[in-house]
Amino acid sequence: ESIQEPFQVDESIIHTSTSVGVVIGNLNHLTSSDVLRDADSAMYHAKNSGKSRYVLFDAEMHLAALKRLKIESELRNAIKNHQISVYYQPILDLQTGHVVAFEALSRWFHEELGFISPAEFIPIAEETGLIHEIGLYVLHHSLGKLKYWRTLDERFENIAMSVNVSSQQIENRNLLDEIEMALQENQLPHSALKVEITESLLIENAELAEQLLSELTKRGVKVLMDDFGTGFSALSYLHKFSLSTIKIDRSFIKDMEANDKNMAIVSSIAFMCEKLNLDIIAEGVEEQVHVEILKELSINQAQGFLFSKPVDSEAAFALAQTTNR
Ligand code: C2E
Ligand code: CA
Ligand code: CA
């Protein structure tokens, strides 16, 4: 309670909150770090359930922590044992109906644990630093596929590969060189690659981010802002950083036809992006009615289950061949 009291620093009033993890010691705790580890888990639960609260460590949390540990240690092997694969989801031009890009999405099939969603393992990869290796793998692998497709069918010259880059990855100062190498290795022009970033990357690493983004843009690699609308969505980012495209998060597209607020948000984003000369991709398009609305709003690119789920490389190749006649 006393930490919650606002306090003054120079001209600013600072508000702060506290998340507390509580653990009751038992015979499983052999050392002080065992106790701290569980208290830490409880504290992260407190943070994830909205902060400004305390959480008592319990058995379920213990199981979740064990599963996490297992995923973490198996993830190291997954990369080594080539259990990570890449799926591709098409991004379509709504005017022509053609595939203009594929988003590369990582997949993990574990012999014992089964399919593990990237929503589960990517955050762990980010916390443990394994994201560098996974990111690099996805980059090389997906560009390799695109090159291969281009050698088989010239229509793929008009299709780009969109790759997700986590904010941790830009702390690696070689990232630009690594991107450059992946393109060169596959003899692909810069326009073949698009990079998807999230706002957290801009917030956590503003300076590094701007250097990287402007350099990529200068070379002709387009930078896409992913999940737009879910974070701070600070409008200043849109002109401060070198971005080419905004991907509107699927939570706004979902029931746009029935939900006036979502509709208002999407049309405002469309209006704003037009003024700022930014392209837009609508994510999570699941129904034809969304397509009609998007067209009316002059949003020309979309991605979603209506067109295709993320699929393996053979299916992706076949899909683009039939679509881009
Ligand atoms: P994302 O970048 O926002 O990717 C789009 C996610 O939305 C994918 O989930 C995709 O399957 C899902 N999606 C696409 N269309 C629809 C739709 O119409 N309806 C619904 N309900 N969902 C749709 P996925 O493949 O499970 O990936 C989850 C997240 O994991 C991604 O979200 C991305 O943030 C992260 N991720 C996946 N692969 C990588 C990677 O190689 N590197 C990094 N850094 N992150 C990755
Ligand atoms: Ca993405
Ligand atoms: Ca997204």
mmCIF file of C-alpha atoms and ligand atoms in Angstrom:
data_model
loop_
_atom_site.group_PDB
_atom_site.id
_atom_site.type_symbol
_atom_site.label_atom_id
_atom_site.label_comp_id
_atom_site.label_asym_id
_atom_site.label_seq_id
_atom_site.Cartn_x
_atom_site.Cartn_y
_atom_site.Cartn_z
ATOM 1 C CA GLU A 1 0.000 0.000 0.000
ATOM 2 C CA SER A 2 2.754 2.439 0.813
ATOM 3 C CA ILE A 3 4.548 1.731 -2.465
ATOM 4 C CA GLN A 4 1.315 2.497 -4.306
ATOM 5 C CA GLU A 5 1.297 6.097 -3.034
ATOM 6 C CA PRO A 6 2.305 8.347 -5.938
ATOM 7 C CA PHE A 7 5.561 10.221 -5.427
ATOM 8 C CA GLN A 8 7.191 13.172 -7.064
ATOM 9 C CA VAL A 9 10.443 13.277 -9.033
ATOM 10 C CA ASP A 10 11.243 16.768 -10.318
ATOM 11 C CA GLU A 11 8.081 17.850 -12.165
ATOM 12 C CA SER A 12 6.663 14.367 -12.593
ATOM 13 C CA ILE A 13 4.258 12.385 -10.466
ATOM 14 C CA ILE A 14 5.289 8.720 -10.542
ATOM 15 C CA HIS A 15 2.804 5.903 -9.964
ATOM 16 C CA THR A 16 4.092 2.472 -9.185
ATOM 17 C CA SER A 17 2.650 -0.886 -8.235
ATOM 18 C CA THR A 18 3.977 -4.066 -6.651
ATOM 19 C CA SER A 19 3.575 -7.726 -7.448
ATOM 20 C CA VAL A 20 4.420 -10.118 -4.654
ATOM 21 C CA GLY A 21 5.033 -13.857 -4.745
ATOM 22 C CA VAL A 22 4.607 -15.737 -1.499
ATOM 23 C CA VAL A 23 5.845 -19.226 -0.762
ATOM 24 C CA ILE A 24 5.533 -21.272 2.402
ATOM 25 C CA GLY A 25 8.674 -23.257 2.996
ATOM 26 C CA ASN A 26 8.414 -27.059 3.054
ATOM 27 C CA LEU A 27 10.640 -30.124 2.940
ATOM 28 C CA ASN A 28 11.090 -29.820 -0.816
ATOM 29 C CA HIS A 29 13.014 -26.650 -0.262
ATOM 30 C CA LEU A 30 16.572 -27.724 0.400
ATOM 31 C CA THR A 31 18.309 -24.446 -0.231
ATOM 32 C CA SER A 32 17.406 -20.786 -0.097
ATOM 33 C CA SER A 33 17.451 -20.646 -3.884
ATOM 34 C CA ASP A 34 14.709 -23.331 -3.992
ATOM 35 C CA VAL A 35 12.537 -21.017 -1.928
ATOM 36 C CA LEU A 36 13.363 -18.011 -4.068
ATOM 37 C CA ARG A 37 12.665 -19.943 -7.273
ATOM 38 C CA ASP A 38 9.117 -20.767 -6.148
ATOM 39 C CA ALA A 39 8.543 -17.260 -4.840
ATOM 40 C CA ASP A 40 9.678 -16.010 -8.221
ATOM 41 C CA SER A 41 7.163 -18.281 -10.013
ATOM 42 C CA ALA A 42 4.401 -16.966 -7.764
ATOM 43 C CA MET A 43 5.498 -13.408 -8.452
ATOM 44 C CA TYR A 44 5.323 -13.967 -12.223
ATOM 45 C CA HIS A 45 1.820 -15.324 -11.754
ATOM 46 C CA ALA A 46 0.938 -12.156 -9.874
ATOM 47 C CA LYS A 47 2.322 -10.079 -12.743
ATOM 48 C CA ASN A 48 0.530 -12.118 -15.380
ATOM 49 C CA SER A 49 -2.790 -11.915 -13.576
ATOM 50 C CA GLY A 50 -2.775 -8.142 -13.774
ATOM 51 C CA LYS A 51 -0.029 -6.983 -11.386
ATOM 52 C CA SER A 52 -0.552 -5.052 -8.161
ATOM 53 C CA ARG A 53 -1.391 -8.150 -6.161
ATOM 54 C CA TYR A 54 0.148 -11.061 -4.307
ATOM 55 C CA VAL A 55 -0.034 -14.729 -5.252
ATOM 56 C CA LEU A 56 0.627 -17.731 -3.067
ATOM 57 C CA PHE A 57 2.699 -20.501 -4.665
ATOM 58 C CA ASP A 58 0.705 -23.724 -5.069
ATOM 59 C CA ALA A 59 0.965 -27.259 -6.455
ATOM 60 C CA GLU A 60 -0.500 -26.332 -9.840
ATOM 61 C CA MET A 61 2.110 -23.674 -10.259
ATOM 62 C CA HIS A 62 4.669 -26.266 -9.412
ATOM 63 C CA LEU A 63 3.383 -28.523 -12.222
ATOM 64 C CA ALA A 64 3.306 -25.616 -14.651
ATOM 65 C CA ALA A 65 6.866 -24.777 -13.669
ATOM 66 C CA LEU A 66 7.916 -28.402 -14.252
ATOM 67 C CA LYS A 67 6.262 -28.460 -17.686
ATOM 68 C CA ARG A 68 7.992 -25.225 -18.522
ATOM 69 C CA LEU A 69 11.328 -26.629 -17.459
ATOM 70 C CA LYS A 70 10.701 -29.675 -19.605
ATOM 71 C CA ILE A 71 9.769 -27.558 -22.611
ATOM 72 C CA GLU A 72 12.811 -25.424 -22.020
ATOM 73 C CA SER A 73 15.257 -28.303 -21.918
ATOM 74 C CA GLU A 74 13.539 -30.111 -24.789
ATOM 75 C CA LEU A 75 13.575 -26.942 -26.852
ATOM 76 C CA ARG A 76 17.360 -27.008 -26.845
ATOM 77 C CA ASN A 77 17.222 -30.532 -28.268
ATOM 78 C CA ALA A 78 14.439 -29.644 -30.674
ATOM 79 C CA ILE A 79 16.684 -27.280 -32.544
ATOM 80 C CA LYS A 80 19.594 -29.712 -32.516
ATOM 81 C CA ASN A 81 17.382 -32.610 -33.621
ATOM 82 C CA HIS A 82 15.649 -30.615 -36.345
ATOM 83 C CA GLN A 83 12.199 -30.980 -34.795
ATOM 84 C CA ILE A 84 11.379 -27.377 -35.610
ATOM 85 C CA SER A 85 9.763 -26.905 -38.975
ATOM 86 C CA VAL A 86 8.306 -23.956 -40.826
ATOM 87 C CA TYR A 87 4.725 -23.550 -42.032
ATOM 88 C CA TYR A 88 3.541 -20.903 -44.435
ATOM 89 C CA GLN A 89 0.375 -18.829 -44.399
ATOM 90 C CA PRO A 90 -0.528 -16.838 -47.526
ATOM 91 C CA ILE A 91 -1.145 -13.095 -47.524
ATOM 92 C CA LEU A 92 -3.493 -12.151 -50.356
ATOM 93 C CA ASP A 93 -4.147 -9.087 -52.433
ATOM 94 C CA LEU A 94 -7.910 -8.675 -52.210
ATOM 95 C CA GLN A 95 -8.195 -6.941 -55.587
ATOM 96 C CA THR A 96 -6.429 -9.608 -57.632
ATOM 97 C CA GLY A 97 -6.961 -12.563 -55.304
ATOM 98 C CA HIS A 98 -3.259 -13.375 -55.723
ATOM 99 C CA VAL A 99 -0.858 -14.475 -53.027
ATOM 100 C CA VAL A 100 1.606 -11.605 -52.501
ATOM 101 C CA ALA A 101 3.552 -13.092 -49.607
ATOM 102 C CA PHE A 102 3.789 -15.988 -47.203
ATOM 103 C CA GLU A 103 4.279 -15.560 -43.479
ATOM 104 C CA ALA A 104 6.777 -18.089 -42.138
ATOM 105 C CA LEU A 105 5.548 -19.578 -38.841
ATOM 106 C CA SER A 106 7.567 -22.018 -36.790
ATOM 107 C CA ARG A 107 6.165 -25.375 -35.700
ATOM 108 C CA TRP A 108 7.409 -27.881 -33.137
ATOM 109 C CA PHE A 109 6.436 -31.532 -33.267
ATOM 110 C CA HIS A 110 7.728 -33.400 -30.239
ATOM 111 C CA GLU A 111 7.660 -37.204 -30.186
ATOM 112 C CA GLU A 112 6.298 -37.401 -26.659
ATOM 113 C CA LEU A 113 4.698 -34.034 -25.956
ATOM 114 C CA GLY A 114 3.081 -33.835 -29.407
ATOM 115 C CA PHE A 115 2.493 -30.547 -31.155
ATOM 116 C CA ILE A 116 3.634 -27.558 -29.120
ATOM 117 C CA SER A 117 2.220 -24.239 -30.240
ATOM 118 C CA PRO A 118 4.601 -21.368 -30.993
ATOM 119 C CA ALA A 119 2.419 -19.305 -28.664
ATOM 120 C CA GLU A 120 3.822 -21.579 -25.953
ATOM 121 C CA PHE A 121 7.425 -22.142 -26.995
ATOM 122 C CA ILE A 122 8.351 -18.803 -28.590
ATOM 123 C CA PRO A 123 8.016 -16.883 -25.290
ATOM 124 C CA ILE A 124 10.237 -19.506 -23.630
ATOM 125 C CA ALA A 125 12.692 -19.255 -26.500
ATOM 126 C CA GLU A 126 12.719 -15.502 -26.006
ATOM 127 C CA GLU A 127 13.393 -15.720 -22.293
ATOM 128 C CA THR A 128 16.153 -18.283 -22.686
ATOM 129 C CA GLY A 129 17.865 -16.733 -25.676
ATOM 130 C CA LEU A 130 17.117 -19.741 -27.878
ATOM 131 C CA ILE A 131 15.110 -17.395 -30.087
ATOM 132 C CA HIS A 132 18.326 -16.345 -31.821
ATOM 133 C CA GLU A 133 18.876 -19.832 -33.114
ATOM 134 C CA ILE A 134 15.213 -20.447 -33.957
ATOM 135 C CA GLY A 135 14.885 -17.093 -35.685
ATOM 136 C CA LEU A 136 17.949 -17.728 -37.789
ATOM 137 C CA TYR A 137 16.719 -21.185 -38.692
ATOM 138 C CA VAL A 138 13.309 -19.874 -39.802
ATOM 139 C CA LEU A 139 14.963 -17.095 -41.804
ATOM 140 C CA HIS A 140 17.319 -19.416 -43.707
ATOM 141 C CA HIS A 141 14.790 -22.151 -44.157
ATOM 142 C CA SER A 142 11.969 -19.957 -45.454
ATOM 143 C CA LEU A 143 14.197 -17.980 -47.821
ATOM 144 C CA GLY A 144 15.611 -21.273 -49.084
ATOM 145 C CA LYS A 145 12.075 -22.433 -49.876
ATOM 146 C CA LEU A 146 11.208 -19.189 -51.632
ATOM 147 C CA LYS A 147 14.320 -19.487 -53.785
ATOM 148 C CA TYR A 148 13.432 -23.062 -54.634
ATOM 149 C CA TRP A 149 9.871 -22.073 -55.584
ATOM 150 C CA ARG A 150 11.235 -19.291 -57.787
ATOM 151 C CA THR A 151 13.391 -21.744 -59.680
ATOM 152 C CA LEU A 152 10.329 -23.935 -60.304
ATOM 153 C CA ASP A 153 7.815 -21.253 -61.229
ATOM 154 C CA GLU A 154 8.486 -17.669 -62.248
ATOM 155 C CA ARG A 155 5.190 -16.463 -60.755
ATOM 156 C CA PHE A 156 6.917 -16.729 -57.381
ATOM 157 C CA GLU A 157 9.046 -13.722 -58.370
ATOM 158 C CA ASN A 158 6.076 -11.662 -57.184
ATOM 159 C CA ILE A 159 5.795 -13.412 -53.839
ATOM 160 C CA ALA A 160 7.766 -12.342 -50.767
ATOM 161 C CA MET A 161 8.560 -14.110 -47.500
ATOM 162 C CA SER A 162 7.497 -12.454 -44.259
ATOM 163 C CA VAL A 163 9.542 -13.467 -41.214
ATOM 164 C CA ASN A 164 8.871 -12.663 -37.542
ATOM 165 C CA VAL A 165 11.683 -11.019 -35.589
ATOM 166 C CA SER A 166 11.487 -10.939 -31.784
ATOM 167 C CA SER A 167 12.689 -7.975 -29.825
ATOM 168 C CA GLN A 168 15.461 -10.056 -28.234
ATOM 169 C CA GLN A 169 16.872 -10.742 -31.674
ATOM 170 C CA ILE A 170 17.801 -7.156 -32.313
ATOM 171 C CA GLU A 171 20.088 -7.136 -29.312
ATOM 172 C CA ASN A 172 22.229 -9.318 -31.531
ATOM 173 C CA ARG A 173 24.245 -6.729 -33.395
ATOM 174 C CA ASN A 174 24.979 -9.155 -36.205
ATOM 175 C CA LEU A 175 21.335 -9.445 -37.134
ATOM 176 C CA LEU A 176 21.638 -7.178 -40.148
ATOM 177 C CA ASP A 177 24.625 -9.148 -41.459
ATOM 178 C CA GLU A 178 22.799 -12.391 -40.836
ATOM 179 C CA ILE A 179 19.797 -11.199 -42.826
ATOM 180 C CA GLU A 180 22.105 -10.048 -45.582
ATOM 181 C CA MET A 181 23.856 -13.423 -45.623
ATOM 182 C CA ALA A 182 20.599 -15.369 -45.765
ATOM 183 C CA LEU A 183 19.523 -13.338 -48.800
ATOM 184 C CA GLN A 184 22.881 -13.672 -50.522
ATOM 185 C CA GLU A 185 23.135 -17.377 -49.849
ATOM 186 C CA ASN A 186 19.855 -17.845 -51.678
ATOM 187 C CA GLN A 187 20.608 -15.207 -54.316
ATOM 188 C CA LEU A 188 17.440 -13.344 -53.463
ATOM 189 C CA PRO A 189 16.912 -9.569 -53.775
ATOM 190 C CA HIS A 190 16.071 -7.548 -50.675
ATOM 191 C CA SER A 191 12.495 -7.187 -51.896
ATOM 192 C CA ALA A 192 12.000 -10.930 -51.366
ATOM 193 C CA LEU A 193 12.032 -10.477 -47.597
ATOM 194 C CA LYS A 194 9.675 -8.727 -45.206
ATOM 195 C CA VAL A 195 10.351 -8.457 -41.516
ATOM 196 C CA GLU A 196 7.527 -8.522 -38.957
ATOM 197 C CA ILE A 197 8.206 -6.766 -35.682
ATOM 198 C CA THR A 198 6.061 -5.918 -32.672
ATOM 199 C CA GLU A 199 5.768 -2.727 -30.745
ATOM 200 C CA SER A 200 7.661 -4.112 -27.785
ATOM 201 C CA LEU A 201 10.741 -4.145 -30.000
ATOM 202 C CA LEU A 202 10.373 -0.411 -30.575
ATOM 203 C CA ILE A 203 9.741 0.315 -26.923
ATOM 204 C CA GLU A 204 12.475 -1.803 -25.411
ATOM 205 C CA ASN A 205 15.193 -0.963 -27.894
ATOM 206 C CA ALA A 206 14.190 2.298 -29.542
ATOM 207 C CA GLU A 207 17.652 3.293 -30.686
ATOM 208 C CA LEU A 208 18.837 -0.080 -31.919
ATOM 209 C CA ALA A 209 15.451 -0.636 -33.506
ATOM 210 C CA GLU A 210 15.551 2.576 -35.494
ATOM 211 C CA GLN A 211 19.059 1.827 -36.755
ATOM 212 C CA LEU A 212 18.034 -1.619 -37.877
ATOM 213 C CA LEU A 213 14.711 -0.626 -39.393
ATOM 214 C CA SER A 214 16.049 2.308 -41.348
ATOM 215 C CA GLU A 215 18.951 0.234 -42.644
ATOM 216 C CA LEU A 216 16.600 -2.568 -43.724
ATOM 217 C CA THR A 217 14.284 -0.072 -45.399
ATOM 218 C CA LYS A 218 17.192 1.610 -47.176
ATOM 219 C CA ARG A 219 18.213 -1.737 -48.604
ATOM 220 C CA GLY A 220 14.678 -2.547 -49.724
ATOM 221 C CA VAL A 221 13.507 -4.962 -47.019
ATOM 222 C CA LYS A 222 10.005 -3.924 -45.955
ATOM 223 C CA VAL A 223 9.262 -3.708 -42.237
ATOM 224 C CA LEU A 224 5.796 -4.665 -40.985
ATOM 225 C CA MET A 225 4.354 -3.756 -37.594
ATOM 226 C CA ASP A 226 2.591 -6.881 -36.307
ATOM 227 C CA ASP A 227 -0.485 -7.135 -34.044
ATOM 228 C CA PHE A 228 -1.243 -3.438 -34.394
ATOM 229 C CA GLY A 229 -3.761 -2.213 -31.850
ATOM 230 C CA THR A 230 -2.922 -4.661 -29.081
ATOM 231 C CA GLY A 231 -0.036 -2.827 -27.423
ATOM 232 C CA PHE A 232 0.379 0.844 -26.741
ATOM 233 C CA SER A 233 -0.222 1.630 -30.396
ATOM 234 C CA ALA A 234 1.488 4.940 -29.908
ATOM 235 C CA LEU A 235 0.866 6.937 -33.055
ATOM 236 C CA SER A 236 4.295 8.541 -32.803
ATOM 237 C CA TYR A 237 5.865 5.195 -33.788
ATOM 238 C CA LEU A 238 4.152 5.273 -37.124
ATOM 239 C CA HIS A 239 6.185 8.149 -38.451
ATOM 240 C CA LYS A 240 9.198 7.945 -36.163
ATOM 241 C CA PHE A 241 10.218 4.459 -37.283
ATOM 242 C CA SER A 242 10.824 3.183 -40.795
ATOM 243 C CA LEU A 243 7.747 1.051 -41.336
ATOM 244 C CA SER A 244 6.046 0.139 -44.587
ATOM 245 C CA THR A 245 3.008 -1.774 -43.390
ATOM 246 C CA ILE A 246 0.667 -2.201 -40.431
ATOM 247 C CA LYS A 247 -0.861 -5.591 -39.682
ATOM 248 C CA ILE A 248 -4.183 -5.024 -37.914
ATOM 249 C CA ASP A 249 -4.554 -7.569 -35.141
ATOM 250 C CA ARG A 250 -7.187 -10.236 -35.618
ATOM 251 C CA SER A 251 -9.060 -9.255 -32.447
ATOM 252 C CA PHE A 252 -10.365 -6.197 -34.349
ATOM 253 C CA ILE A 253 -11.278 -8.093 -37.506
ATOM 254 C CA LYS A 254 -13.023 -10.948 -35.720
ATOM 255 C CA ASP A 255 -16.574 -9.690 -35.424
ATOM 256 C CA MET A 256 -16.159 -6.412 -37.217
ATOM 257 C CA GLU A 257 -19.517 -6.808 -38.990
ATOM 258 C CA ALA A 258 -21.430 -6.932 -35.692
ATOM 259 C CA ASN A 259 -19.188 -4.947 -33.385
ATOM 260 C CA ASP A 260 -19.414 -1.201 -33.997
ATOM 261 C CA LYS A 261 -16.354 -0.456 -31.895
ATOM 262 C CA ASN A 262 -14.125 -2.842 -33.845
ATOM 263 C CA MET A 263 -15.504 -1.420 -37.064
ATOM 264 C CA ALA A 264 -14.696 2.112 -35.890
ATOM 265 C CA ILE A 265 -11.169 1.102 -34.918
ATOM 266 C CA VAL A 266 -10.459 -0.654 -38.208
ATOM 267 C CA SER A 267 -11.807 2.192 -40.319
ATOM 268 C CA SER A 268 -9.838 4.745 -38.290
ATOM 269 C CA ILE A 269 -6.637 2.736 -38.746
ATOM 270 C CA ALA A 270 -7.382 2.548 -42.477
ATOM 271 C CA PHE A 271 -7.922 6.299 -42.694
ATOM 272 C CA MET A 272 -4.785 7.069 -40.717
ATOM 273 C CA CYS A 273 -2.580 4.688 -42.696
ATOM 274 C CA GLU A 274 -3.760 6.166 -45.954
ATOM 275 C CA LYS A 275 -2.693 9.629 -44.787
ATOM 276 C CA LEU A 276 0.637 8.289 -43.542
ATOM 277 C CA ASN A 277 1.209 6.307 -46.715
ATOM 278 C CA LEU A 278 1.376 2.978 -44.928
ATOM 279 C CA ASP A 279 0.081 -0.296 -46.351
ATOM 280 C CA ILE A 280 -2.304 -2.407 -44.308
ATOM 281 C CA ILE A 281 -2.747 -6.141 -43.905
ATOM 282 C CA ALA A 282 -5.829 -7.402 -42.058
ATOM 283 C CA GLU A 283 -5.039 -10.468 -39.947
ATOM 284 C CA GLY A 284 -7.424 -13.220 -38.898
ATOM 285 C CA VAL A 285 -9.875 -12.918 -41.774
ATOM 286 C CA GLU A 286 -12.184 -15.881 -41.288
ATOM 287 C CA GLU A 287 -15.338 -14.903 -43.148
ATOM 288 C CA GLN A 288 -16.277 -13.548 -46.558
ATOM 289 C CA VAL A 289 -18.181 -10.661 -44.963
ATOM 290 C CA HIS A 290 -14.848 -9.388 -43.582
ATOM 291 C CA VAL A 291 -13.461 -9.284 -47.114
ATOM 292 C CA GLU A 292 -16.370 -7.153 -48.329
ATOM 293 C CA ILE A 293 -15.919 -4.687 -45.465
ATOM 294 C CA LEU A 294 -12.147 -4.534 -45.915
ATOM 295 C CA LYS A 295 -12.538 -3.792 -49.615
ATOM 296 C CA GLU A 296 -14.947 -0.987 -48.827
ATOM 297 C CA LEU A 297 -12.357 0.473 -46.484
ATOM 298 C CA SER A 298 -9.717 0.154 -49.239
ATOM 299 C CA ILE A 299 -7.725 -2.332 -47.171
ATOM 300 C CA ASN A 300 -6.210 -4.408 -49.910
ATOM 301 C CA GLN A 301 -4.288 -7.183 -48.221
ATOM 302 C CA ALA A 302 -5.479 -9.911 -45.898
ATOM 303 C CA GLN A 303 -4.430 -13.097 -44.176
ATOM 304 C CA GLY A 304 -6.581 -15.631 -42.368
ATOM 305 C CA PHE A 305 -8.214 -19.024 -42.177
ATOM 306 C CA LEU A 306 -10.749 -18.002 -44.866
ATOM 307 C CA PHE A 307 -7.934 -18.250 -47.408
ATOM 308 C CA SER A 308 -5.737 -20.825 -45.720
ATOM 309 C CA LYS A 309 -4.320 -21.924 -42.390
ATOM 310 C CA PRO A 310 -0.538 -22.063 -42.157
ATOM 311 C CA VAL A 311 0.472 -25.123 -44.204
ATOM 312 C CA ASP A 312 3.648 -27.044 -45.029
ATOM 313 C CA SER A 313 5.839 -26.000 -47.922
ATOM 314 C CA GLU A 314 4.379 -28.392 -50.521
ATOM 315 C CA ALA A 315 0.838 -27.268 -49.781
ATOM 316 C CA ALA A 316 1.924 -23.616 -49.791
ATOM 317 C CA PHE A 317 3.569 -24.024 -53.192
ATOM 318 C CA ALA A 318 0.500 -25.746 -54.664
ATOM 319 C CA LEU A 319 -1.808 -23.130 -53.170
ATOM 320 C CA ALA A 320 0.036 -20.197 -54.720
ATOM 321 C CA GLN A 321 0.201 -21.985 -58.068
ATOM 322 C CA THR A 322 -3.580 -22.386 -58.213
ATOM 323 C CA THR A 323 -4.325 -18.940 -56.791
ATOM 324 C CA ASN A 324 -1.920 -16.906 -58.933
ATOM 325 C CA ARG A 325 -3.100 -18.066 -62.354
HETATM 326 P P1 C2E B 1 1.623 -13.890 -35.334
HETATM 327 O O1 C2E B 1 2.932 -13.407 -35.848
HETATM 328 O O2 C2E B 1 0.585 -12.872 -35.051
HETATM 329 O O3 C2E B 1 1.117 -14.957 -36.395
HETATM 330 C C1 C2E B 1 -0.220 -15.121 -36.780
HETATM 331 C C2 C2E B 1 -0.890 -16.174 -35.931
HETATM 332 O O4 C2E B 1 -2.288 -16.099 -36.144
HETATM 333 C C3 C2E B 1 -0.479 -17.607 -36.324
HETATM 334 O O5 C2E B 1 -0.490 -18.380 -35.139
HETATM 335 C C4 C2E B 1 -1.619 -18.013 -37.249
HETATM 336 O O6 C2E B 1 -1.816 -19.417 -37.320
HETATM 337 C C5 C2E B 1 -2.789 -17.339 -36.574
HETATM 338 N N1 C2E B 1 -3.869 -17.072 -37.522
HETATM 339 C C6 C2E B 1 -3.756 -16.715 -38.814
HETATM 340 N N2 C2E B 1 -4.960 -16.538 -39.383
HETATM 341 C C7 C2E B 1 -5.875 -16.761 -38.414
HETATM 342 C C8 C2E B 1 -7.324 -16.746 -38.388
HETATM 343 O O7 C2E B 1 -7.994 -16.472 -39.360
HETATM 344 N N3 C2E B 1 -7.912 -17.035 -37.199
HETATM 345 C C9 C2E B 1 -7.196 -17.351 -36.081
HETATM 346 N N4 C2E B 1 -7.855 -17.633 -34.978
HETATM 347 N N5 C2E B 1 -5.836 -17.394 -36.078
HETATM 348 C C10 C2E B 1 -5.191 -17.096 -37.230
HETATM 349 P P2 C2E B 1 0.732 -19.342 -34.756
HETATM 350 O O8 C2E B 1 1.340 -19.932 -35.983
HETATM 351 O O9 C2E B 1 0.230 -20.250 -33.687
HETATM 352 O O10 C2E B 1 1.817 -18.355 -34.156
HETATM 353 C C11 C2E B 1 1.596 -17.688 -32.954
HETATM 354 C C12 C2E B 1 2.636 -16.616 -32.730
HETATM 355 O O11 C2E B 1 3.915 -17.186 -32.453
HETATM 356 C C13 C2E B 1 2.847 -15.710 -33.934
HETATM 357 O O12 C2E B 1 1.834 -14.746 -33.987
HETATM 358 C C14 C2E B 1 4.218 -15.136 -33.622
HETATM 359 O O13 C2E B 1 4.101 -14.092 -32.711
HETATM 360 C C15 C2E B 1 4.898 -16.304 -32.929
HETATM 361 N N6 C2E B 1 5.779 -16.995 -33.879
HETATM 362 C C16 C2E B 1 5.535 -18.052 -34.682
HETATM 363 N N7 C2E B 1 6.631 -18.396 -35.387
HETATM 364 C C17 C2E B 1 7.603 -17.517 -35.031
HETATM 365 C C18 C2E B 1 8.986 -17.343 -35.411
HETATM 366 O O14 C2E B 1 9.542 -18.050 -36.259
HETATM 367 N N8 C2E B 1 9.668 -16.326 -34.805
HETATM 368 C C19 C2E B 1 9.069 -15.501 -33.889
HETATM 369 N N9 C2E B 1 9.804 -14.518 -33.347
HETATM 370 N N10 C2E B 1 7.793 -15.632 -33.522
HETATM 371 C C20 C2E B 1 7.059 -16.621 -34.082
HETATM 372 CA CA CA B 2 3.560 -12.173 -37.467
HETATM 373 CA CA CA B 3 0.003 -10.956 -35.849
#
